[in-house]
mmCIF file of C-alpha atoms in Angstrom:
data_model
loop_
_atom_site.group_PDB
_atom_site.id
_atom_site.type_symbol
_atom_site.label_atom_id
_atom_site.label_comp_id
_atom_site.label_asym_id
_atom_site.label_seq_id
_atom_site.Cartn_x
_atom_site.Cartn_y
_atom_site.Cartn_z
ATOM 1 C CA MET F 1 -87.748 7.583 -108.299
ATOM 2 C CA LYS F 2 -88.399 7.138 -104.504
ATOM 3 C CA ILE F 3 -87.013 9.656 -102.999
ATOM 4 C CA ALA F 4 -85.421 8.055 -98.661
ATOM 5 C CA LEU F 5 -85.630 11.205 -96.420
ATOM 6 C CA ILE F 6 -84.298 10.423 -93.254
ATOM 7 C CA CYS F 7 -84.025 13.447 -90.382
ATOM 8 C CA GLY F 8 -81.643 12.210 -87.544
ATOM 9 C CA SER F 9 -81.542 14.538 -85.232
ATOM 10 C CA PRO F 10 -82.562 13.209 -81.586
ATOM 11 C CA LYS F 11 -85.432 15.422 -81.174
ATOM 12 C CA ALA F 12 -89.334 14.351 -81.858
ATOM 13 C CA LYS F 13 -90.146 17.800 -83.395
ATOM 14 C CA ASP F 14 -89.415 21.065 -84.210
ATOM 15 C CA SER F 15 -85.343 20.752 -85.873
ATOM 16 C CA ALA F 16 -83.588 21.969 -88.038
ATOM 17 C CA SER F 17 -82.543 18.992 -89.837
ATOM 18 C CA GLU F 18 -86.056 18.794 -90.138
ATOM 19 C CA GLU F 19 -86.242 22.346 -91.928
ATOM 20 C CA LEU F 20 -83.924 21.739 -93.973
ATOM 21 C CA LEU F 21 -85.509 18.343 -94.566
ATOM 22 C CA GLY F 22 -88.958 20.215 -95.536
ATOM 23 C CA MET F 23 -87.296 23.300 -97.775
ATOM 24 C CA LEU F 24 -85.179 20.119 -99.631
ATOM 25 C CA GLU F 25 -88.639 18.573 -100.180
ATOM 26 C CA ARG F 26 -90.607 21.566 -101.469
ATOM 27 C CA CYS F 27 -88.015 22.057 -104.096
ATOM 28 C CA PHE F 28 -88.985 18.502 -105.295
ATOM 29 C CA PRO F 29 -91.898 17.947 -107.639
ATOM 30 C CA ASN F 30 -95.549 17.840 -105.994
ATOM 31 C CA ASP F 31 -95.290 14.027 -107.033
ATOM 32 C CA GLY F 32 -95.126 11.526 -103.730
ATOM 33 C CA SER F 33 -91.622 10.517 -104.358
ATOM 34 C CA CYS F 34 -90.453 11.376 -101.247
ATOM 35 C CA ILE F 35 -90.847 9.087 -98.283
ATOM 36 C CA ASN F 36 -90.151 10.638 -94.126
ATOM 37 C CA PHE F 37 -88.311 8.436 -91.963
ATOM 38 C CA ARG F 38 -87.275 9.683 -88.708
ATOM 39 C CA MET F 39 -83.486 7.741 -86.610
ATOM 40 C CA ASN F 40 -83.756 9.444 -82.830
ATOM 41 C CA ARG F 41 -83.604 6.178 -81.012
ATOM 42 C CA ASN F 42 -80.688 3.572 -81.682
ATOM 43 C CA GLU F 43 -82.478 1.050 -83.900
ATOM 44 C CA LEU F 44 -84.762 1.275 -86.964
ATOM 45 C CA THR F 45 -87.845 -1.241 -87.403
ATOM 46 C CA GLN F 46 -87.484 -4.016 -89.744
ATOM 47 C CA SER F 47 -90.350 -1.596 -91.711
ATOM 48 C CA ASP F 48 -88.340 1.334 -92.313
ATOM 49 C CA VAL F 49 -84.793 -0.626 -93.489
ATOM 50 C CA ALA F 50 -87.174 -2.193 -95.880
ATOM 51 C CA SER F 51 -88.418 0.719 -96.767
ATOM 52 C CA ILE F 52 -85.711 3.003 -97.064
ATOM 53 C CA MET F 53 -83.378 0.130 -98.740
ATOM 54 C CA ALA F 54 -86.219 -0.152 -101.443
ATOM 55 C CA CYS F 55 -85.035 3.965 -101.838
ATOM 56 C CA ASP F 56 -83.126 4.811 -105.257
ATOM 57 C CA ALA F 57 -82.037 8.277 -102.989
ATOM 58 C CA LEU F 58 -81.149 7.858 -99.456
ATOM 59 C CA VAL F 59 -80.502 11.592 -98.210
ATOM 60 C CA PHE F 60 -79.889 12.029 -94.186
ATOM 61 C CA ALA F 61 -79.982 14.726 -92.556
ATOM 62 C CA PHE F 62 -78.313 15.409 -89.048
ATOM 63 C CA PRO F 63 -76.618 18.531 -86.484
ATOM 64 C CA LEU F 64 -73.235 17.956 -85.856
ATOM 65 C CA TYR F 65 -72.207 16.554 -83.068
ATOM 66 C CA VAL F 66 -68.602 17.171 -81.882
ATOM 67 C CA ASP F 67 -68.067 17.341 -84.826
ATOM 68 C CA ALA F 68 -69.387 13.674 -85.979
ATOM 69 C CA ILE F 69 -72.716 12.005 -86.349
ATOM 70 C CA PRO F 70 -74.611 11.659 -83.277
ATOM 71 C CA SER F 71 -74.455 8.474 -81.697
ATOM 72 C CA HIS F 72 -77.664 7.249 -82.254
ATOM 73 C CA MET F 73 -77.815 7.502 -85.928
ATOM 74 C CA LEU F 74 -74.676 6.405 -85.983
ATOM 75 C CA ARG F 75 -76.233 2.984 -84.388
ATOM 76 C CA CYS F 76 -78.934 3.037 -86.849
ATOM 77 C CA LEU F 77 -76.246 3.381 -90.396
ATOM 78 C CA GLU F 78 -74.541 -0.069 -88.178
ATOM 79 C CA GLN F 79 -77.902 -1.119 -88.475
ATOM 80 C CA LEU F 80 -78.383 -0.300 -92.185
ATOM 81 C CA GLU F 81 -74.767 -1.782 -93.079
ATOM 82 C CA ARG F 82 -75.331 -4.849 -92.216
ATOM 83 C CA GLU F 83 -78.387 -5.304 -94.364
ATOM 84 C CA PHE F 84 -77.374 -3.187 -96.794
ATOM 85 C CA THR F 85 -73.792 -5.926 -97.214
ATOM 86 C CA GLU F 86 -75.725 -9.180 -96.647
ATOM 87 C CA ARG F 87 -78.070 -8.095 -99.446
ATOM 88 C CA GLY F 88 -75.274 -7.436 -101.799
ATOM 89 C CA SER F 89 -74.222 -3.817 -103.278
ATOM 90 C CA LYS F 90 -76.944 -1.577 -104.496
ATOM 91 C CA ASP F 91 -77.419 1.253 -106.704
ATOM 92 C CA ASN F 92 -78.970 3.811 -104.174
ATOM 93 C CA ILE F 93 -77.406 6.639 -103.771
ATOM 94 C CA VAL F 94 -76.659 8.754 -100.437
ATOM 95 C CA TYR F 95 -76.126 11.951 -99.690
ATOM 96 C CA GLY F 96 -75.969 14.152 -96.371
ATOM 97 C CA ILE F 97 -76.992 17.364 -95.021
ATOM 98 C CA CYS F 98 -75.037 18.193 -91.986
ATOM 99 C CA ASN F 99 -75.614 21.396 -89.933
ATOM 100 C CA CYS F 100 -74.074 23.311 -86.884
ATOM 101 C CA GLY F 101 -74.154 25.636 -84.764
ATOM 102 C CA PHE F 102 -71.342 27.338 -86.209
ATOM 103 C CA PRO F 103 -71.446 30.043 -88.483
ATOM 104 C CA GLU F 104 -68.852 28.195 -90.171
ATOM 105 C CA GLY F 105 -70.323 25.353 -92.373
ATOM 106 C CA ARG F 106 -66.852 24.116 -92.878
ATOM 107 C CA GLN F 107 -67.070 23.386 -89.484
ATOM 108 C CA CYS F 108 -69.247 20.247 -90.689
ATOM 109 C CA ASN F 109 -66.967 18.511 -93.638
ATOM 110 C CA ILE F 110 -65.345 15.788 -91.063
ATOM 111 C CA ALA F 111 -68.940 14.277 -90.304
ATOM 112 C CA LEU F 112 -70.148 14.702 -93.709
ATOM 113 C CA ASP F 113 -66.652 12.552 -95.359
ATOM 114 C CA MET F 114 -67.927 9.807 -92.167
ATOM 115 C CA LEU F 115 -71.198 9.089 -93.909
ATOM 116 C CA ASN F 116 -69.196 9.212 -97.664
ATOM 117 C CA VAL F 117 -67.360 6.492 -95.847
ATOM 118 C CA TRP F 118 -70.058 4.422 -94.249
ATOM 119 C CA ALA F 119 -71.532 4.817 -98.027
ATOM 120 C CA LEU F 120 -68.989 3.117 -99.592
ATOM 121 C CA LYS F 121 -68.727 0.775 -96.695
ATOM 122 C CA SER F 122 -72.226 -0.371 -96.832
ATOM 123 C CA GLY F 123 -71.754 -0.745 -101.372
ATOM 124 C CA LEU F 124 -73.322 1.975 -101.289
ATOM 125 C CA ARG F 125 -72.614 4.813 -104.261
ATOM 126 C CA TRP F 126 -71.876 8.301 -102.891
ATOM 127 C CA GLY F 127 -73.423 12.084 -104.086
ATOM 128 C CA ARG F 128 -72.963 14.534 -102.172
ATOM 129 C CA GLY F 129 -72.437 16.251 -98.549
ATOM 130 C CA VAL F 130 -73.890 19.721 -98.048
ATOM 131 C CA ALA F 131 -72.585 21.524 -95.461
ATOM 132 C CA ILE F 132 -75.260 24.348 -93.116
ATOM 133 C CA GLY F 133 -73.169 26.642 -90.847
ATOM 134 C CA GLY F 134 -75.421 28.453 -88.089
ATOM 135 C CA GLY F 135 -78.523 25.394 -89.088
ATOM 136 C CA GLY F 136 -79.895 26.061 -85.290
ATOM 137 C CA GLY F 137 -81.271 29.196 -86.677
ATOM 138 C CA LEU F 138 -83.553 27.683 -88.968
ATOM 139 C CA ALA F 139 -84.981 26.563 -85.640
ATOM 140 C CA TYR F 140 -86.385 29.658 -84.174
ATOM 141 C CA PRO F 141 -89.787 29.680 -84.148
ATOM 142 C CA VAL F 142 -89.956 33.489 -85.963
ATOM 143 C CA MET F 143 -88.047 32.114 -88.810
ATOM 144 C CA LYS F 144 -90.999 29.172 -89.371
ATOM 145 C CA LYS F 145 -92.988 33.111 -91.047
ATOM 146 C CA VAL F 146 -89.581 33.452 -93.343
ATOM 147 C CA PRO F 147 -90.753 32.390 -96.975
ATOM 148 C CA ASP F 148 -87.838 29.950 -98.334
ATOM 149 C CA GLY F 149 -84.858 31.676 -99.914
ATOM 150 C CA ALA F 150 -85.699 35.027 -98.696
ATOM 151 C CA GLY F 151 -83.511 36.746 -96.064
ATOM 152 C CA PRO F 152 -81.113 34.337 -94.001
ATOM 153 C CA LYS F 153 -83.153 30.870 -95.239
ATOM 154 C CA LYS F 154 -81.738 31.816 -99.374
ATOM 155 C CA GLY F 155 -78.102 30.102 -98.716
ATOM 156 C CA PRO F 156 -79.474 26.965 -97.235
ATOM 157 C CA HIS F 157 -82.553 27.553 -99.748
ATOM 158 C CA ASP F 158 -80.085 27.676 -102.712
ATOM 159 C CA ALA F 159 -78.295 24.575 -101.124
ATOM 160 C CA MET F 160 -81.394 22.037 -101.183
ATOM 161 C CA VAL F 161 -82.398 23.049 -104.967
ATOM 162 C CA HIS F 162 -79.353 22.856 -106.294
ATOM 163 C CA LEU F 163 -79.364 19.611 -103.745
ATOM 164 C CA ALA F 164 -82.688 18.525 -105.109
ATOM 165 C CA ALA F 165 -81.280 19.285 -109.150
ATOM 166 C CA GLU F 166 -77.850 16.727 -108.650
ATOM 167 C CA ILE F 167 -80.148 13.983 -106.865
ATOM 168 C CA MET F 168 -82.921 14.204 -109.489
ATOM 169 C CA ASN F 169 -80.335 13.942 -112.394
ATOM 170 C CA GLY F 170 -78.899 10.858 -110.171
ATOM 171 C CA PHE F 171 -75.867 12.715 -108.757
ATOM 172 C CA THR F 172 -72.244 10.782 -107.298
ATOM 173 C CA SER F 173 -68.763 11.845 -106.843
ATOM 174 C CA SER F 174 -66.427 10.172 -105.929
ATOM 175 C CA ALA F 175 -64.768 10.681 -101.973
ATOM 176 C CA ALA F 176 -62.721 13.302 -102.691
ATOM 177 C CA TYR F 177 -65.080 15.870 -104.180
ATOM 178 C CA LYS F 178 -65.601 18.891 -102.204
ATOM 179 C CA HIS F 179 -69.376 19.303 -100.496
ATOM 180 C CA LEU F 180 -71.746 22.166 -100.747
ATOM 181 C CA VAL F 181 -70.736 24.813 -97.477
ATOM 182 C CA THR F 182 -73.153 27.489 -97.037
ATOM 183 C CA GLY F 183 -74.443 29.507 -94.523
ATOM 184 C CA THR F 184 -78.185 29.609 -92.845
ATOM 185 C CA MET F 185 -76.718 34.201 -90.802
ATOM 186 C CA GLY F 186 -74.139 34.423 -93.739
ATOM 187 C CA ASP F 187 -71.285 34.857 -93.335
ATOM 188 C CA THR F 188 -70.835 38.990 -92.777
ATOM 189 C CA PHE F 189 -69.930 40.893 -89.610
ATOM 190 C CA SER F 190 -73.321 41.486 -88.350
ATOM 191 C CA SER F 191 -75.386 38.618 -89.651
ATOM 192 C CA ARG F 192 -72.845 37.300 -87.070
ATOM 193 C CA ILE F 193 -73.882 39.541 -84.158
ATOM 194 C CA PHE F 194 -77.134 39.206 -84.691
ATOM 195 C CA TYR F 195 -77.358 35.975 -84.970
ATOM 196 C CA LYS F 196 -74.862 35.356 -81.382
ATOM 197 C CA MET F 197 -77.414 37.634 -79.921
ATOM 198 C CA GLY F 198 -80.773 35.197 -80.774
ATOM 199 C CA ALA F 199 -78.510 32.574 -79.601
ATOM 200 C CA HIS F 200 -78.029 33.560 -76.147
ATOM 201 C CA MET F 201 -82.150 35.069 -76.148
ATOM 202 C CA GLY F 202 -82.610 31.357 -77.428
ATOM 203 C CA TRP F 203 -80.135 29.417 -73.452
ATOM 204 C CA HIS F 204 -82.023 32.483 -71.398
ATOM 205 C CA GLN F 205 -85.426 31.066 -72.489
ATOM 206 C CA MET F 206 -84.094 27.808 -72.307
ATOM 207 C CA ALA F 207 -82.921 28.718 -68.483
ATOM 208 C CA LYS F 208 -86.003 30.626 -67.137
ATOM 209 C CA ALA F 209 -88.038 27.817 -68.526
ATOM 210 C CA ASN F 210 -86.114 25.432 -66.470
ATOM 211 C CA GLY F 211 -86.410 27.270 -63.375
ATOM 212 C CA LEU F 212 -82.657 28.560 -63.408
ATOM 213 C CA LYS F 213 -81.384 32.170 -63.712
ATOM 214 C CA LYS F 214 -79.165 34.264 -65.744
ATOM 215 C CA LYS F 215 -76.321 33.722 -63.911
ATOM 216 C CA ASP F 216 -76.230 30.084 -63.320
ATOM 217 C CA LEU F 217 -75.298 29.465 -66.601
ATOM 218 C CA GLY F 218 -71.670 30.077 -65.803
ATOM 219 C CA LYS F 219 -71.679 28.232 -63.132
ATOM 220 C CA LYS F 220 -68.896 25.001 -63.033
ATOM 221 C CA LEU F 221 -69.951 21.678 -61.679
#
């Protein structure tokens, strides 16, 4: 079985989507069946298109942008849709992993529904959608030191173990099938406070790195 792990983040590296795909890949047997791709531009190379279409399972991991799929990834999906429809219906199964900055993973459901519709419109089969809340926390440098399945990584890791098993079994579902929802930092009151504190620290560090002060973040343009 060939599995395409497709990162839809616009970031070239250190994205939450990339972390989730890495976590998923470690749940598969180490037999070289996973092939990694990036969708951080408006168009895929013909070589990547051909390689993706040759895979049995297509796993898209992407961040939530305004409750939807990022525009650059949408253009790549439109490109793939044309290729799939021109060559007829395929047996490829599509899976999606969407992460958002909100602690509530269910915020990703609409974007995953969009990917579901794209798969069916392209003549492909739909497998499963996984919604990850608080996904931005996975990209924190300190989180790279946390083992898979430990602490705040337990929810996402459990979801990836579940998804990996379904991919290996060729699991498919109807369009109405519920997405698997989980959270990065958990859903307790205390964990949400720490997640919010970490997010604010990140904004302040980015502001400082770009020559701004904390008070500049609240200014209206």
